[in-house]
mmCIF file with all atom_site columns, C-alpha atoms in Angstrom:
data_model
loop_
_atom_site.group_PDB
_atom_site.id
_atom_site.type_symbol
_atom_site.label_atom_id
_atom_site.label_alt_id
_atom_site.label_comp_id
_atom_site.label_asym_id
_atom_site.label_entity_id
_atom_site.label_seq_id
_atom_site.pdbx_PDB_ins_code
_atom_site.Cartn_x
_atom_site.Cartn_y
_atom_site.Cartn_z
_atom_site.occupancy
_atom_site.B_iso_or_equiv
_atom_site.pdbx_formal_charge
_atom_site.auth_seq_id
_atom_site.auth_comp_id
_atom_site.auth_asym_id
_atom_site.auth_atom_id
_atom_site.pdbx_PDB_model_num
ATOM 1   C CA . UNK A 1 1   ? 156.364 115.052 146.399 1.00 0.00 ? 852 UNK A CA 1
ATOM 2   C CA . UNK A 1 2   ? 152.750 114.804 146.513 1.00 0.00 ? 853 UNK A CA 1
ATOM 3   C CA . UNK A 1 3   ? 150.766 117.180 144.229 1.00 0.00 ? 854 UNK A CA 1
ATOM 4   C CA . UNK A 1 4   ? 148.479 119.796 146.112 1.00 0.00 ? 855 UNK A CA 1
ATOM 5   C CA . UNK A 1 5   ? 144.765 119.640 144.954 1.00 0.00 ? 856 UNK A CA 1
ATOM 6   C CA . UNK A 1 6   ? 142.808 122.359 143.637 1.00 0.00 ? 857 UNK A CA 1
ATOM 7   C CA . UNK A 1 7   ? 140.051 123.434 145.391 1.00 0.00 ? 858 UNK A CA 1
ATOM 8   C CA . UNK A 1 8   ? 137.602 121.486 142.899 1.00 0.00 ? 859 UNK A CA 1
ATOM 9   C CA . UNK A 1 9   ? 139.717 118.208 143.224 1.00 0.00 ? 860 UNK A CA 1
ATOM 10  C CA . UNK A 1 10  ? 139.598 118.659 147.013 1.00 0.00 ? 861 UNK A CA 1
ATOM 11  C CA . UNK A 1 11  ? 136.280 118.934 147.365 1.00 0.00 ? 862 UNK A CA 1
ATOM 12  C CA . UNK A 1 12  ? 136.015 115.246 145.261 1.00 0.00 ? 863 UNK A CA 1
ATOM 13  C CA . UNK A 1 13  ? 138.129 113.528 147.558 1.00 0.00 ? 864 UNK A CA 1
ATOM 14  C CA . UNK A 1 14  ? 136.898 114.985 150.766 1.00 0.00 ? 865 UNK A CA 1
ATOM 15  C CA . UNK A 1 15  ? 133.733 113.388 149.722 1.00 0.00 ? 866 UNK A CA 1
ATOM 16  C CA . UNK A 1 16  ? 135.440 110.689 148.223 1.00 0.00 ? 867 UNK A CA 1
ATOM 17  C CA . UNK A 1 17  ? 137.020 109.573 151.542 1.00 0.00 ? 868 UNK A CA 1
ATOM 18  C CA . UNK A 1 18  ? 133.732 109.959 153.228 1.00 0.00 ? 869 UNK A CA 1
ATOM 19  C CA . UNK A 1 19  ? 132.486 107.306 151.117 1.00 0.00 ? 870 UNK A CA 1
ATOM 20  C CA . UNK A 1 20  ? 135.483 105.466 150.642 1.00 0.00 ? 871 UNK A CA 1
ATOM 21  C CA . UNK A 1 21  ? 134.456 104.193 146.378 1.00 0.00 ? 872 UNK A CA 1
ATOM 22  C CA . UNK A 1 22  ? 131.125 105.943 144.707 1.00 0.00 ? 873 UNK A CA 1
ATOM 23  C CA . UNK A 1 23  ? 129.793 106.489 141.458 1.00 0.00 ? 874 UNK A CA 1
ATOM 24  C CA . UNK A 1 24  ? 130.123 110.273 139.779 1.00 0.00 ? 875 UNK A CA 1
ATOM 25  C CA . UNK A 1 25  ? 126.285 110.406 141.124 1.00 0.00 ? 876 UNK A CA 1
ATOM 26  C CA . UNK A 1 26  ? 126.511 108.941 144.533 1.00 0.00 ? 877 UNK A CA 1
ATOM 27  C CA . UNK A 1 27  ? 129.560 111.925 144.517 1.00 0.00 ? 878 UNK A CA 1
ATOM 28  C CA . UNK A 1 28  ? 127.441 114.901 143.665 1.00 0.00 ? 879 UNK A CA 1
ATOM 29  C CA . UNK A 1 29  ? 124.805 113.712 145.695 1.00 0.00 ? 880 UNK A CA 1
ATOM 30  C CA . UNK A 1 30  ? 127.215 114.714 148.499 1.00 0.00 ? 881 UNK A CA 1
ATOM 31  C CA . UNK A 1 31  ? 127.563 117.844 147.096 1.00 0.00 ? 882 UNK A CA 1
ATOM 32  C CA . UNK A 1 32  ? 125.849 120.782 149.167 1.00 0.00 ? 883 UNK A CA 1
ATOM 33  C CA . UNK A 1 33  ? 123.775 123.269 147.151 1.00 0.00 ? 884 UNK A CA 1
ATOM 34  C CA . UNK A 1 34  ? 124.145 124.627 144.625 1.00 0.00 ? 885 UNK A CA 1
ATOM 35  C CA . UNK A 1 35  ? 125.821 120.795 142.719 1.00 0.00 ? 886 UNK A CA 1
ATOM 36  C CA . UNK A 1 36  ? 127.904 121.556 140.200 1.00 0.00 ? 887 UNK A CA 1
ATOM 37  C CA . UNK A 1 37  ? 127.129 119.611 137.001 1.00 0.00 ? 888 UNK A CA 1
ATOM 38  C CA . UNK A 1 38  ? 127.348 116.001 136.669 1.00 0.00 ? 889 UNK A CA 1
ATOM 39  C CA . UNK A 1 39  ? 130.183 116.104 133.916 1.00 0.00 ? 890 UNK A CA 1
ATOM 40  C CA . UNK A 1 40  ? 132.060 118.799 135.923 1.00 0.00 ? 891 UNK A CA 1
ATOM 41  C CA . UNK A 1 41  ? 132.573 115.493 138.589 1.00 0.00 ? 892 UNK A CA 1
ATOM 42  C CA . UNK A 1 42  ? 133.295 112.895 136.236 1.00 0.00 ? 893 UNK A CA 1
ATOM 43  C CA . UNK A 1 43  ? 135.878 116.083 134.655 1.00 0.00 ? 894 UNK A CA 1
ATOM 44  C CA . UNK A 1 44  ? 137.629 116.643 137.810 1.00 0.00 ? 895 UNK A CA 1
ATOM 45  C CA . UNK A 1 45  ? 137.795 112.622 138.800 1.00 0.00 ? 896 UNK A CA 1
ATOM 46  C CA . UNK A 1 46  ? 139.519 112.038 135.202 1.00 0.00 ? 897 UNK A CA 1
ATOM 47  C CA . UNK A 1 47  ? 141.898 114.895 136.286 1.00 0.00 ? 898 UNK A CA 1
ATOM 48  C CA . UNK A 1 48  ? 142.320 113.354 140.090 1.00 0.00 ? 899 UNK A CA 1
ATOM 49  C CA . UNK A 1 49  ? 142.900 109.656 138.225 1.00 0.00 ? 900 UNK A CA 1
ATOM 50  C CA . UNK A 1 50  ? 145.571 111.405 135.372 1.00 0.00 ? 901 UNK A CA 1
ATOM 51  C CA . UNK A 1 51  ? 147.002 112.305 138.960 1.00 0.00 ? 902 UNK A CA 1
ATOM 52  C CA . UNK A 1 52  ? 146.672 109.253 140.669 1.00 0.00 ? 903 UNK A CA 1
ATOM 53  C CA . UNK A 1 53  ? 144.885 110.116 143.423 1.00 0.00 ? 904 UNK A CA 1
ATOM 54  C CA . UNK A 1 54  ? 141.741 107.790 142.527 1.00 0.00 ? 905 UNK A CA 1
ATOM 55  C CA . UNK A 1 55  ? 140.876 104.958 140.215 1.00 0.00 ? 906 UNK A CA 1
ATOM 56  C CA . UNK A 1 56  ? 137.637 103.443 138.855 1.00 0.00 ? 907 UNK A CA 1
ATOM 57  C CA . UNK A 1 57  ? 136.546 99.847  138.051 1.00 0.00 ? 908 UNK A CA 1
ATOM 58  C CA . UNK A 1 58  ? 134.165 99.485  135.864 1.00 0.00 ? 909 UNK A CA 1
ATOM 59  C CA . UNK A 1 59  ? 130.820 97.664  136.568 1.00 0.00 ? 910 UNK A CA 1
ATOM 60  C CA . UNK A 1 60  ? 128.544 98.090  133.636 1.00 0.00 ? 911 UNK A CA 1
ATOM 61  C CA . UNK A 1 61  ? 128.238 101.251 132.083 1.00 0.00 ? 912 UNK A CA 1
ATOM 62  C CA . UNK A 1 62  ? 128.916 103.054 135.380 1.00 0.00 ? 913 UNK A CA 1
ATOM 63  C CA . UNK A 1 63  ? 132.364 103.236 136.884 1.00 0.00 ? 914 UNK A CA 1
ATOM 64  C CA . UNK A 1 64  ? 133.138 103.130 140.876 1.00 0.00 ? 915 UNK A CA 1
ATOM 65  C CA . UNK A 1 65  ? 135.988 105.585 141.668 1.00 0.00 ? 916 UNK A CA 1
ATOM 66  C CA . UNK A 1 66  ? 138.086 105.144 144.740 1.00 0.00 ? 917 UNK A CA 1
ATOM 67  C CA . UNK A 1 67  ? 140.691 107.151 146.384 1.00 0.00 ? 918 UNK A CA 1
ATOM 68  C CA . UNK A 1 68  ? 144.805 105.992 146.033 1.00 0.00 ? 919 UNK A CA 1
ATOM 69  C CA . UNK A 1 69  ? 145.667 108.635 148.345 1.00 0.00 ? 920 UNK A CA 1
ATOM 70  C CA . UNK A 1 70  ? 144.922 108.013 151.833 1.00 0.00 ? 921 UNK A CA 1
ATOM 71  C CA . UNK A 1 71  ? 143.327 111.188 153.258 1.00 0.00 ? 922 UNK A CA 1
ATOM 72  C CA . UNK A 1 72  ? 145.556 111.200 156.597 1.00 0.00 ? 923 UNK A CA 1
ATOM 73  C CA . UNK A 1 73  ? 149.041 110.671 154.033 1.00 0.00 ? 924 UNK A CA 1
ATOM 74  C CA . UNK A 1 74  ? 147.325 113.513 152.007 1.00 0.00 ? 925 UNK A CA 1
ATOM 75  C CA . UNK A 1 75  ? 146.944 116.200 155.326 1.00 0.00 ? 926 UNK A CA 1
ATOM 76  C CA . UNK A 1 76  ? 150.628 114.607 156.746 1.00 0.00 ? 927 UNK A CA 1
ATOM 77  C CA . UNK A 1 77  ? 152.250 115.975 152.982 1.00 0.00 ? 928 UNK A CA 1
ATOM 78  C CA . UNK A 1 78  ? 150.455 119.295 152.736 1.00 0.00 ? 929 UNK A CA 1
ATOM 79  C CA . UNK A 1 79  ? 150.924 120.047 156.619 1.00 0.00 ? 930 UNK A CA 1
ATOM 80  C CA . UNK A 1 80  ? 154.614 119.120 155.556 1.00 0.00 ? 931 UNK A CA 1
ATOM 81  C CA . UNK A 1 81  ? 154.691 121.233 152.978 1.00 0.00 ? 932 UNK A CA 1
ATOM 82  C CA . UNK A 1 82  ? 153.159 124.298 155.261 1.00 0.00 ? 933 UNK A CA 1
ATOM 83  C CA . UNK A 1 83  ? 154.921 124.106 157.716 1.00 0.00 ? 934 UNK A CA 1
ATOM 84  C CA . UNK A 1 84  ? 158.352 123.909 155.521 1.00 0.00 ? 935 UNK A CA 1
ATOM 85  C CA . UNK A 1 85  ? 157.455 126.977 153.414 1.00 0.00 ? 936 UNK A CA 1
ATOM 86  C CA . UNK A 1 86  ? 155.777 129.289 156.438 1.00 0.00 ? 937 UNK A CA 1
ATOM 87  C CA . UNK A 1 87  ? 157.451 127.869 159.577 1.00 0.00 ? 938 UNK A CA 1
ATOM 88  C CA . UNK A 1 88  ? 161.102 127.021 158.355 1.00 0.00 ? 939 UNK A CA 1
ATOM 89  C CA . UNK A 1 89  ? 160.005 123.905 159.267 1.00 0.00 ? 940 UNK A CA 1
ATOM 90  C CA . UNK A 1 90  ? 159.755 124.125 162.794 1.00 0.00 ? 941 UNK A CA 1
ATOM 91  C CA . UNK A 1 91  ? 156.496 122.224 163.898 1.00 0.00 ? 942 UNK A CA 1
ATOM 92  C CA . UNK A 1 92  ? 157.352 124.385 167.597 1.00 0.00 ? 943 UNK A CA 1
ATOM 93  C CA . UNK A 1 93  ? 156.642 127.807 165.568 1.00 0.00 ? 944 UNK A CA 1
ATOM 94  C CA . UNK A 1 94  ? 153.855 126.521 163.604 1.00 0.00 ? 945 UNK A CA 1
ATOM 95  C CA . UNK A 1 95  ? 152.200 125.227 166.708 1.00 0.00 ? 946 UNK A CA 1
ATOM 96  C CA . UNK A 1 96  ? 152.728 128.388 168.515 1.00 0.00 ? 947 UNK A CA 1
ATOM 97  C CA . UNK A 1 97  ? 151.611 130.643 165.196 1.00 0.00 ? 948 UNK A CA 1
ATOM 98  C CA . UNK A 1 98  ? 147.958 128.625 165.391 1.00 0.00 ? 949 UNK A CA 1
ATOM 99  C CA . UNK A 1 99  ? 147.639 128.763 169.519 1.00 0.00 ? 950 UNK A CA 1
ATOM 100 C CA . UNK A 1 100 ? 148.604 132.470 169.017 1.00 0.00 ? 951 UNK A CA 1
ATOM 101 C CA . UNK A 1 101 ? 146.217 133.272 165.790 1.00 0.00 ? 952 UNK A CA 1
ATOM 102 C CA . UNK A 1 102 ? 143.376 131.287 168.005 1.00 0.00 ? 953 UNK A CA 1
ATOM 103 C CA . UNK A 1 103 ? 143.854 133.157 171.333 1.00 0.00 ? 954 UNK A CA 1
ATOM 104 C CA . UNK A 1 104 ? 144.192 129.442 172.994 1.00 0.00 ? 955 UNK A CA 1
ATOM 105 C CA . UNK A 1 105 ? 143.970 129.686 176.825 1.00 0.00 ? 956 UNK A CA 1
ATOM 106 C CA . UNK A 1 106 ? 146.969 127.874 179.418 1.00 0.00 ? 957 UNK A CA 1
ATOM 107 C CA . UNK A 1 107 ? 143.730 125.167 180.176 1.00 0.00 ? 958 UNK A CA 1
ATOM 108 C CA . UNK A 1 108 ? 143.612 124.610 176.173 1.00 0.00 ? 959 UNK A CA 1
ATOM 109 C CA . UNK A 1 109 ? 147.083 124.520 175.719 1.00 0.00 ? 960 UNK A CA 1
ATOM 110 C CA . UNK A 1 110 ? 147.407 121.850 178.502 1.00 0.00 ? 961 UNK A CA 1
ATOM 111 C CA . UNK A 1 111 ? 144.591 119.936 176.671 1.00 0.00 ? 962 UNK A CA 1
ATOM 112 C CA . UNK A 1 112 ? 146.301 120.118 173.324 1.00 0.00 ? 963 UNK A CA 1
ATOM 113 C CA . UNK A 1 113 ? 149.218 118.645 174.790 1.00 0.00 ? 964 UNK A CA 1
ATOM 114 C CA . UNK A 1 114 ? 147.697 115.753 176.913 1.00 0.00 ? 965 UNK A CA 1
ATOM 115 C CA . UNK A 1 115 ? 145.705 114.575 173.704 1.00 0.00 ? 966 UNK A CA 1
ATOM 116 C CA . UNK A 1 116 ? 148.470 114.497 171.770 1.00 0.00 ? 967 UNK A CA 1
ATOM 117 C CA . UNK A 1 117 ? 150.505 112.629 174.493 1.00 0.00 ? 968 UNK A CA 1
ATOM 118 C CA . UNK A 1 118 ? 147.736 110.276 174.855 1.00 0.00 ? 969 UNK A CA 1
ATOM 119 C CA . UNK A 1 119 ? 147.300 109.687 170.698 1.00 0.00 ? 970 UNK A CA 1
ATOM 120 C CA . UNK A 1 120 ? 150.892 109.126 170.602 1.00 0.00 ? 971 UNK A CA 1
ATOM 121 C CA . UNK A 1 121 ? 150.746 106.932 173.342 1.00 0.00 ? 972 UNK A CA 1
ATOM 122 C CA . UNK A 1 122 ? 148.265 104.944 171.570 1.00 0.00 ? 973 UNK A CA 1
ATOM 123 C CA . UNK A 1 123 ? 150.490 104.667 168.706 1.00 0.00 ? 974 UNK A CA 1
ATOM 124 C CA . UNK A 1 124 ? 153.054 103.402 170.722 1.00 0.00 ? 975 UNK A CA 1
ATOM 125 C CA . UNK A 1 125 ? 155.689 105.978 169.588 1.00 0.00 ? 976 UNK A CA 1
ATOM 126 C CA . UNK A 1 126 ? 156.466 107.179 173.155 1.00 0.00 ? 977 UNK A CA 1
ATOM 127 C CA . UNK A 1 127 ? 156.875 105.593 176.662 1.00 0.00 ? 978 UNK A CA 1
ATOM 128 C CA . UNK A 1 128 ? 156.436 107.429 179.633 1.00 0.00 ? 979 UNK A CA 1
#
Protein backbone atom coordinates (compact mmCIF):
# COMPACT_ATOMS: atom_id res chain seq x y z
CA UNK A 1 0.00 0.00 0.00
CA UNK A 2 1.27 3.27 -0.91
CA UNK A 3 1.93 5.75 1.96
CA UNK A 4 -0.31 9.00 1.91
CA UNK A 5 1.80 12.27 1.97
CA UNK A 6 1.57 14.94 4.37
CA UNK A 7 0.58 18.06 3.31
CA UNK A 8 4.35 19.37 3.37
CA UNK A 9 5.58 16.26 1.35
CA UNK A 10 2.74 16.90 -1.12
CA UNK A 11 3.41 20.11 -1.80
CA UNK A 12 7.35 18.81 -2.77
CA UNK A 13 6.21 16.45 -5.19
CA UNK A 14 3.48 18.44 -6.78
CA UNK A 15 6.27 20.69 -7.66
CA UNK A 16 8.50 17.98 -8.05
CA UNK A 17 6.45 16.44 -10.91
CA UNK A 18 6.13 19.79 -12.48
CA UNK A 19 9.71 19.77 -12.93
CA UNK A 20 10.25 16.28 -13.26
CA UNK A 21 14.33 16.35 -11.20
CA UNK A 22 15.42 19.90 -9.44
CA UNK A 23 17.71 21.01 -6.96
CA UNK A 24 16.27 21.92 -3.18
CA UNK A 25 16.53 25.65 -4.77
CA UNK A 26 15.09 25.25 -8.17
CA UNK A 27 12.15 23.51 -5.62
CA UNK A 28 11.48 26.47 -3.41
CA UNK A 29 11.74 28.68 -6.16
CA UNK A 30 8.39 27.09 -7.08
CA UNK A 31 7.18 27.76 -3.93
CA UNK A 32 4.41 30.62 -3.79
CA UNK A 33 4.84 33.25 -1.06
CA UNK A 34 5.55 33.15 1.74
CA UNK A 35 8.81 30.02 0.89
CA UNK A 36 9.34 28.12 3.60
CA UNK A 37 13.05 27.81 4.49
CA UNK A 38 15.56 26.26 2.37
CA UNK A 39 16.44 23.40 4.96
CA UNK A 40 12.69 22.84 5.63
CA UNK A 41 12.86 21.43 1.60
CA UNK A 42 15.93 19.58 1.72
CA UNK A 43 14.07 18.19 5.45
CA UNK A 44 10.98 17.09 3.85
CA UNK A 45 12.88 15.57 0.50
CA UNK A 46 15.14 13.40 3.04
CA UNK A 47 11.75 12.35 4.58
CA UNK A 48 10.03 11.77 0.88
CA UNK A 49 13.53 9.70 -0.12
CA UNK A 50 13.45 7.58 3.60
CA UNK A 51 9.95 6.94 1.86
CA UNK A 52 10.89 6.30 -1.47
CA UNK A 53 9.03 8.55 -3.22
CA UNK A 54 12.20 10.52 -4.69
CA UNK A 55 15.91 10.07 -5.05
CA UNK A 56 18.89 12.38 -5.66
CA UNK A 57 22.15 12.01 -7.66
CA UNK A 58 24.66 13.87 -6.75
CA UNK A 59 26.47 16.37 -9.09
CA UNK A 60 28.94 18.34 -7.09
CA UNK A 61 28.03 19.62 -3.93
CA UNK A 62 24.39 19.98 -5.00
CA UNK A 63 22.11 17.00 -5.33
CA UNK A 64 19.20 16.64 -8.16
CA UNK A 65 16.12 14.97 -6.58
CA UNK A 66 13.62 13.17 -8.72
CA UNK A 67 10.34 11.65 -8.10
CA UNK A 68 9.98 7.38 -7.86
CA UNK A 69 6.39 7.77 -7.63
CA UNK A 70 4.67 8.58 -10.71
CA UNK A 71 2.15 11.35 -9.93
CA UNK A 72 -0.87 9.62 -11.93
CA UNK A 73 0.07 5.95 -9.78
CA UNK A 74 0.16 8.37 -6.74
CA UNK A 75 -3.73 10.03 -7.44
CA UNK A 76 -4.87 6.17 -8.85
CA UNK A 77 -3.73 4.80 -4.92
CA UNK A 78 -5.15 7.64 -2.86
CA UNK A 79 -8.44 7.86 -5.09
CA UNK A 80 -8.32 4.00 -4.26
CA UNK A 81 -7.97 4.45 -0.98
CA UNK A 82 -11.03 7.21 -0.88
CA UNK A 83 -13.16 5.75 -2.46
CA UNK A 84 -12.66 2.28 -0.37
CA UNK A 85 -12.93 4.02 3.03
CA UNK A 86 -15.95 6.71 2.06
CA UNK A 87 -17.72 4.95 -0.85
CA UNK A 88 -17.53 1.14 0.14
CA UNK A 89 -15.75 1.12 -2.79
CA UNK A 90 -18.22 1.78 -5.25
CA UNK A 91 -16.66 4.21 -7.91
CA UNK A 92 -20.87 4.57 -9.00
CA UNK A 93 -21.49 6.27 -5.39
CA UNK A 94 -18.39 8.19 -5.33
CA UNK A 95 -19.12 9.56 -8.74
CA UNK A 96 -22.59 10.40 -7.86
CA UNK A 97 -21.44 11.93 -4.16
CA UNK A 98 -19.05 14.60 -6.31
CA UNK A 99 -21.84 15.35 -9.27
CA UNK A 100 -24.24 15.75 -6.27
CA UNK A 101 -21.78 17.94 -3.83
CA UNK A 102 -21.06 20.07 -7.27
CA UNK A 103 -24.71 20.63 -8.36
CA UNK A 104 -23.52 19.13 -11.97
CA UNK A 105 -26.22 19.81 -14.63
CA UNK A 106 -27.79 16.63 -17.16
CA UNK A 107 -25.47 18.72 -20.10
CA UNK A 108 -22.34 18.23 -17.59
CA UNK A 109 -23.11 14.94 -16.68
CA UNK A 110 -23.37 13.94 -20.41
CA UNK A 111 -19.94 15.67 -20.87
CA UNK A 112 -18.34 13.82 -18.01
CA UNK A 113 -19.34 10.73 -19.52
CA UNK A 114 -18.40 11.30 -23.25
CA UNK A 115 -14.78 12.40 -22.07
CA UNK A 116 -14.32 9.62 -20.21
CA UNK A 117 -15.63 7.32 -23.06
CA UNK A 118 -13.43 9.07 -25.39
CA UNK A 119 -10.06 8.85 -22.84
CA UNK A 120 -10.81 5.31 -22.49
CA UNK A 121 -11.20 4.91 -25.96
CA UNK A 122 -7.88 6.31 -26.45
CA UNK A 123 -6.48 3.87 -24.15
CA UNK A 124 -7.87 1.23 -25.98
CA UNK A 125 -9.64 -0.38 -22.96
CA UNK A 126 -13.12 -0.31 -24.61
CA UNK A 127 -14.60 -0.92 -28.13
CA UNK A 128 -17.68 0.45 -29.15
Amino acid sequence: MTLKLTKAEEQVMKILWELEQGTVQQILEKFELPKPARTTVATVLSILENKGFVEHANAGKMNTYFPLMKKDAYSKSQLSVIMKNYFDNSFASMVSFFAKENNLSMEELDKLLEETREALRKENKIDE
